[in-house]
């Protein structure tokens, strides 16, 4: 069969296969820990939590069903512009040891160039493995720095020299989300799942869209939405981005679990963070935008920021929040440069792209407070990464105070030691030792 005819036959098949396959995307993701979606453990608060509840170690039969505990969450987003993860690339600024967190969420866009073969072909898992390897190395290095600077006892590392584990890593074409949790929190995390929505070519392919992750930590449900919305700086293009958001919020569906008590939609979760290359631009003429950029007058420029205006409209983004932006537009730069695109002469046929805050992190939900919001000065691509740190109040189900004091008591210590001495073949012994060592 002639090459041209064969191509005409194969491309429709590839497109149809990709469309059908996208509808069938399920709860398949890469993680350090396998998850069947139904795992749960007895909820025992960590040692610090127990001490705060009974500072005098007095024995009481008071029953408290629930309390809140603060955890720190780092969220970053970066459009890498199709650049391959380089061995030894420094990701230290994403995991600053001076502000250690309990959960790290990394969102990437364009981890592969958005060419036809990448959009319609199979996912390239090697790419996500390379980025995850860099993340693992950065977290391990962060741990080592904390130990050395605070003169702590060496961390009891596992084989890969990190005290963090990847609980979910999922890629859809160029969108990649990777979530890492401190080892101590892993026993209290359950019902992890993913949902992918394609909003690109024909309204369903994955060159644009979202990869959403949800899990339950203690008694609080989290949802992280890593997205890449429609591009374009022409008048009315922001409506395409709004349409993408509406599609993502309506089409993202998570399994509800055997008892149908889990949140199935993004907005059903207690705390939601929406991150990515949202592609919203500045509604000003190119020349006027560049004048304000040269003056570093971010407040004046933000008055014309499309996403800020949408947040105020309170329609598409009803109930969503964003922190104060005190950094320059994150797009578009010449790669490996501090110069915005267009500062030099345009080549014939090139599109003019004015600076804009394309890369954003917004959130909603009670108990979620943003502590930091900044950009990271990596020059690898034409976008600057953005990072936010949140304090999250997590609901924790408690057992009776008497049970908590028992875990701190000498009697409990003797009991667990006896399990060790007798090599008692019981799961409870292993579990008891795990709790004792928290």
PDB file of C-alpha atoms in Angstrom, residues 268-434:
ATOM      1  CA  UNK A 268     -16.670  17.874  46.791  1.00  0.00           C
ATOM      2  CA  UNK A 269     -13.270  17.636  48.513  1.00  0.00           C
ATOM      3  CA  UNK A 270     -12.435  19.449  51.743  1.00  0.00           C
ATOM      4  CA  UNK A 271      -9.330  21.143  50.349  1.00  0.00           C
ATOM      5  CA  UNK A 272      -8.573  21.686  46.646  1.00  0.00           C
ATOM      6  CA  UNK A 273      -5.484  23.180  44.991  1.00  0.00           C
ATOM      7  CA  UNK A 274      -5.552  24.017  41.265  1.00  0.00           C
ATOM      8  CA  UNK A 275      -2.106  24.497  39.724  1.00  0.00           C
ATOM      9  CA  UNK A 276      -0.525  24.705  36.317  1.00  0.00           C
ATOM     10  CA  UNK A 277       0.064  26.722  33.193  1.00  0.00           C
ATOM     11  CA  UNK A 278      -3.360  28.341  33.255  1.00  0.00           C
ATOM     12  CA  UNK A 279      -2.313  30.559  30.352  1.00  0.00           C
ATOM     13  CA  UNK A 280      -4.315  33.647  31.416  1.00  0.00           C
ATOM     14  CA  UNK A 281      -2.790  36.788  29.895  1.00  0.00           C
ATOM     15  CA  UNK A 282      -2.737  40.566  30.400  1.00  0.00           C
ATOM     16  CA  UNK A 283      -5.611  42.450  28.754  1.00  0.00           C
ATOM     17  CA  UNK A 284      -3.419  45.317  27.602  1.00  0.00           C
ATOM     18  CA  UNK A 285      -1.673  46.242  24.385  1.00  0.00           C
ATOM     19  CA  UNK A 286       1.757  44.661  24.016  1.00  0.00           C
ATOM     20  CA  UNK A 287       3.548  48.014  24.246  1.00  0.00           C
ATOM     21  CA  UNK A 288       1.658  49.102  27.387  1.00  0.00           C
ATOM     22  CA  UNK A 289       2.346  45.753  29.054  1.00  0.00           C
ATOM     23  CA  UNK A 290       6.075  46.034  28.379  1.00  0.00           C
ATOM     24  CA  UNK A 291       6.226  49.581  29.758  1.00  0.00           C
ATOM     25  CA  UNK A 292       4.783  48.405  33.100  1.00  0.00           C
ATOM     26  CA  UNK A 293       7.034  45.326  33.087  1.00  0.00           C
ATOM     27  CA  UNK A 294      10.113  47.507  32.583  1.00  0.00           C
ATOM     28  CA  UNK A 295       8.989  49.613  35.557  1.00  0.00           C
ATOM     29  CA  UNK A 296       8.318  46.444  37.610  1.00  0.00           C
ATOM     30  CA  UNK A 297       4.928  47.946  38.465  1.00  0.00           C
ATOM     31  CA  UNK A 298       3.232  44.644  39.232  1.00  0.00           C
ATOM     32  CA  UNK A 299       0.223  46.182  41.014  1.00  0.00           C
ATOM     33  CA  UNK A 300      -0.716  48.272  37.988  1.00  0.00           C
ATOM     34  CA  UNK A 301      -0.195  45.322  35.653  1.00  0.00           C
ATOM     35  CA  UNK A 302      -2.258  42.960  37.809  1.00  0.00           C
ATOM     36  CA  UNK A 303      -5.314  45.177  37.363  1.00  0.00           C
ATOM     37  CA  UNK A 304      -5.455  43.844  33.800  1.00  0.00           C
ATOM     38  CA  UNK A 305      -4.608  40.234  34.644  1.00  0.00           C
ATOM     39  CA  UNK A 306      -7.321  37.998  33.193  1.00  0.00           C
ATOM     40  CA  UNK A 307      -7.295  35.421  35.993  1.00  0.00           C
ATOM     41  CA  UNK A 308      -7.535  38.103  38.688  1.00  0.00           C
ATOM     42  CA  UNK A 309     -10.527  39.567  36.869  1.00  0.00           C
ATOM     43  CA  UNK A 310     -12.138  36.110  36.612  1.00  0.00           C
ATOM     44  CA  UNK A 311     -11.598  35.486  40.330  1.00  0.00           C
ATOM     45  CA  UNK A 312     -13.364  38.782  41.099  1.00  0.00           C
ATOM     46  CA  UNK A 313     -16.252  37.911  38.753  1.00  0.00           C
ATOM     47  CA  UNK A 314     -16.885  34.892  41.009  1.00  0.00           C
ATOM     48  CA  UNK A 315     -18.542  32.841  38.272  1.00  0.00           C
ATOM     49  CA  UNK A 316     -16.175  30.224  36.836  1.00  0.00           C
ATOM     50  CA  UNK A 317     -13.944  30.508  39.919  1.00  0.00           C
ATOM     51  CA  UNK A 318     -16.562  30.982  42.601  1.00  0.00           C
ATOM     52  CA  UNK A 319     -15.027  30.370  46.034  1.00  0.00           C
ATOM     53  CA  UNK A 320     -11.423  30.202  44.766  1.00  0.00           C
ATOM     54  CA  UNK A 321      -8.544  32.208  46.274  1.00  0.00           C
ATOM     55  CA  UNK A 322      -5.067  33.275  45.219  1.00  0.00           C
ATOM     56  CA  UNK A 323      -2.285  34.786  47.271  1.00  0.00           C
ATOM     57  CA  UNK A 324      -0.655  38.162  46.656  1.00  0.00           C
ATOM     58  CA  UNK A 325       1.592  38.208  43.589  1.00  0.00           C
ATOM     59  CA  UNK A 326       4.801  40.075  44.350  1.00  0.00           C
ATOM     60  CA  UNK A 327       6.908  38.614  41.543  1.00  0.00           C
ATOM     61  CA  UNK A 328       7.287  39.395  37.865  1.00  0.00           C
ATOM     62  CA  UNK A 329       5.368  37.691  35.024  1.00  0.00           C
ATOM     63  CA  UNK A 330       6.505  34.093  34.575  1.00  0.00           C
ATOM     64  CA  UNK A 331       6.154  34.008  30.777  1.00  0.00           C
ATOM     65  CA  UNK A 332       7.613  34.349  28.161  1.00  0.00           C
ATOM     66  CA  UNK A 333      11.416  34.299  28.478  1.00  0.00           C
ATOM     67  CA  UNK A 334      14.182  33.410  26.118  1.00  0.00           C
ATOM     68  CA  UNK A 335      15.436  30.057  27.487  1.00  0.00           C
ATOM     69  CA  UNK A 336      18.589  30.385  29.616  1.00  0.00           C
ATOM     70  CA  UNK A 337      18.043  34.134  29.807  1.00  0.00           C
ATOM     71  CA  UNK A 338      16.562  36.854  32.010  1.00  0.00           C
ATOM     72  CA  UNK A 339      15.144  38.643  28.963  1.00  0.00           C
ATOM     73  CA  UNK A 340      11.464  38.522  28.123  1.00  0.00           C
ATOM     74  CA  UNK A 341      10.623  37.319  24.637  1.00  0.00           C
ATOM     75  CA  UNK A 342      10.326  40.200  22.175  1.00  0.00           C
ATOM     76  CA  UNK A 343      13.007  42.330  23.738  1.00  0.00           C
ATOM     77  CA  UNK A 344      15.162  41.442  20.769  1.00  0.00           C
ATOM     78  CA  UNK A 345      13.974  41.734  17.194  1.00  0.00           C
ATOM     79  CA  UNK A 346      11.349  39.209  16.087  1.00  0.00           C
ATOM     80  CA  UNK A 347      12.204  36.842  13.313  1.00  0.00           C
ATOM     81  CA  UNK A 348       9.863  36.735  10.355  1.00  0.00           C
ATOM     82  CA  UNK A 349       6.806  34.589  11.088  1.00  0.00           C
ATOM     83  CA  UNK A 350       7.295  34.567  14.872  1.00  0.00           C
ATOM     84  CA  UNK A 351       4.328  35.367  17.105  1.00  0.00           C
ATOM     85  CA  UNK A 352       4.576  38.274  19.488  1.00  0.00           C
ATOM     86  CA  UNK A 353       4.033  37.110  23.045  1.00  0.00           C
ATOM     87  CA  UNK A 354       3.834  39.740  25.755  1.00  0.00           C
ATOM     88  CA  UNK A 355       4.844  38.913  29.348  1.00  0.00           C
ATOM     89  CA  UNK A 356       2.097  37.361  31.505  1.00  0.00           C
ATOM     90  CA  UNK A 357       1.500  35.455  34.730  1.00  0.00           C
ATOM     91  CA  UNK A 358       0.608  32.181  32.990  1.00  0.00           C
ATOM     92  CA  UNK A 359       1.769  29.902  35.813  1.00  0.00           C
ATOM     93  CA  UNK A 360      -0.539  30.017  38.829  1.00  0.00           C
ATOM     94  CA  UNK A 361      -1.661  28.238  41.990  1.00  0.00           C
ATOM     95  CA  UNK A 362      -5.172  28.853  43.360  1.00  0.00           C
ATOM     96  CA  UNK A 363      -7.103  27.062  46.094  1.00  0.00           C
ATOM     97  CA  UNK A 364     -10.364  26.654  47.978  1.00  0.00           C
ATOM     98  CA  UNK A 365     -11.577  24.921  51.150  1.00  0.00           C
ATOM     99  CA  UNK A 366     -11.706  25.467  54.892  1.00  0.00           C
ATOM    100  CA  UNK A 367      -8.546  24.909  56.903  1.00  0.00           C
ATOM    101  CA  UNK A 368      -6.201  25.854  54.048  1.00  0.00           C
ATOM    102  CA  UNK A 369      -3.975  28.913  54.461  1.00  0.00           C
ATOM    103  CA  UNK A 370      -1.255  30.057  52.100  1.00  0.00           C
ATOM    104  CA  UNK A 371       2.037  30.874  53.774  1.00  0.00           C
ATOM    105  CA  UNK A 372       4.242  31.656  50.753  1.00  0.00           C
ATOM    106  CA  UNK A 373       3.737  32.384  47.054  1.00  0.00           C
ATOM    107  CA  UNK A 374       6.801  32.981  44.907  1.00  0.00           C
ATOM    108  CA  UNK A 375       8.488  32.103  41.682  1.00  0.00           C
ATOM    109  CA  UNK A 376      11.622  30.005  41.262  1.00  0.00           C
ATOM    110  CA  UNK A 377      14.425  31.414  39.134  1.00  0.00           C
ATOM    111  CA  UNK A 378      15.146  28.413  36.917  1.00  0.00           C
ATOM    112  CA  UNK A 379      16.026  29.396  33.352  1.00  0.00           C
ATOM    113  CA  UNK A 380      15.665  25.967  31.757  1.00  0.00           C
ATOM    114  CA  UNK A 381      12.514  26.839  29.785  1.00  0.00           C
ATOM    115  CA  UNK A 382      10.573  29.895  28.603  1.00  0.00           C
ATOM    116  CA  UNK A 383       8.494  29.781  31.830  1.00  0.00           C
ATOM    117  CA  UNK A 384       9.587  30.465  35.388  1.00  0.00           C
ATOM    118  CA  UNK A 385       8.319  27.917  37.948  1.00  0.00           C
ATOM    119  CA  UNK A 386       5.949  29.032  40.707  1.00  0.00           C
ATOM    120  CA  UNK A 387       5.846  27.624  44.229  1.00  0.00           C
ATOM    121  CA  UNK A 388       3.395  27.998  47.116  1.00  0.00           C
ATOM    122  CA  UNK A 389       3.479  26.693  50.672  1.00  0.00           C
ATOM    123  CA  UNK A 390       0.264  26.034  52.570  1.00  0.00           C
ATOM    124  CA  UNK A 391      -0.605  25.266  56.158  1.00  0.00           C
ATOM    125  CA  UNK A 392      -3.387  22.699  56.084  1.00  0.00           C
ATOM    126  CA  UNK A 393      -5.593  21.884  59.056  1.00  0.00           C
ATOM    127  CA  UNK A 394      -6.272  18.157  58.937  1.00  0.00           C
ATOM    128  CA  UNK A 395      -9.050  16.531  60.917  1.00  0.00           C
ATOM    129  CA  UNK A 396      -7.819  13.631  63.041  1.00  0.00           C
ATOM    130  CA  UNK A 397     -10.109  11.024  64.573  1.00  0.00           C
ATOM    131  CA  UNK A 398      -9.056  10.241  68.121  1.00  0.00           C
ATOM    132  CA  UNK A 399      -9.451   7.258  70.379  1.00  0.00           C
ATOM    133  CA  UNK A 400     -10.079   7.628  74.099  1.00  0.00           C
ATOM    134  CA  UNK A 401      -7.451   9.462  76.109  1.00  0.00           C
ATOM    135  CA  UNK A 402      -6.925   6.377  78.200  1.00  0.00           C
ATOM    136  CA  UNK A 403      -5.905   4.416  75.101  1.00  0.00           C
ATOM    137  CA  UNK A 404      -3.467   7.168  74.116  1.00  0.00           C
ATOM    138  CA  UNK A 405      -1.864   7.154  77.550  1.00  0.00           C
ATOM    139  CA  UNK A 406      -1.547   3.392  77.352  1.00  0.00           C
ATOM    140  CA  UNK A 407       0.655   3.747  74.287  1.00  0.00           C
ATOM    141  CA  UNK A 408       2.936   6.049  76.309  1.00  0.00           C
ATOM    142  CA  UNK A 409       2.974   3.845  79.372  1.00  0.00           C
ATOM    143  CA  UNK A 410       5.631   1.490  80.714  1.00  0.00           C
ATOM    144  CA  UNK A 411       3.103  -1.327  80.531  1.00  0.00           C
ATOM    145  CA  UNK A 412       2.826  -0.832  76.764  1.00  0.00           C
ATOM    146  CA  UNK A 413       6.617  -0.762  76.415  1.00  0.00           C
ATOM    147  CA  UNK A 414       6.898  -4.063  78.310  1.00  0.00           C
ATOM    148  CA  UNK A 415       4.163  -5.595  76.168  1.00  0.00           C
ATOM    149  CA  UNK A 416       5.866  -4.712  72.876  1.00  0.00           C
ATOM    150  CA  UNK A 417       9.251  -5.889  74.184  1.00  0.00           C
ATOM    151  CA  UNK A 418       7.705  -9.236  75.095  1.00  0.00           C
ATOM    152  CA  UNK A 419       6.480  -9.585  71.514  1.00  0.00           C
ATOM    153  CA  UNK A 420      10.065  -9.096  70.388  1.00  0.00           C
ATOM    154  CA  UNK A 421      11.564 -11.517  72.867  1.00  0.00           C
ATOM    155  CA  UNK A 422       9.088 -14.281  72.122  1.00  0.00           C
ATOM    156  CA  UNK A 423       9.158 -13.619  68.353  1.00  0.00           C
ATOM    157  CA  UNK A 424       5.389 -13.661  68.567  1.00  0.00           C
ATOM    158  CA  UNK A 425       4.012 -14.394  65.044  1.00  0.00           C
ATOM    159  CA  UNK A 426       1.273 -11.794  65.110  1.00  0.00           C
ATOM    160  CA  UNK A 427       0.518  -8.734  62.970  1.00  0.00           C
ATOM    161  CA  UNK A 428      -0.420  -6.831  66.129  1.00  0.00           C
ATOM    162  CA  UNK A 429       3.164  -7.069  67.356  1.00  0.00           C
ATOM    163  CA  UNK A 430       4.523  -5.440  64.207  1.00  0.00           C
ATOM    164  CA  UNK A 431       1.847  -2.783  64.336  1.00  0.00           C
ATOM    165  CA  UNK A 432       2.567  -2.089  67.999  1.00  0.00           C
ATOM    166  CA  UNK A 433       6.252  -1.594  67.211  1.00  0.00           C
ATOM    167  CA  UNK A 434       5.421   0.792  64.390  1.00  0.00           C
TER     168      UNK A 434
END
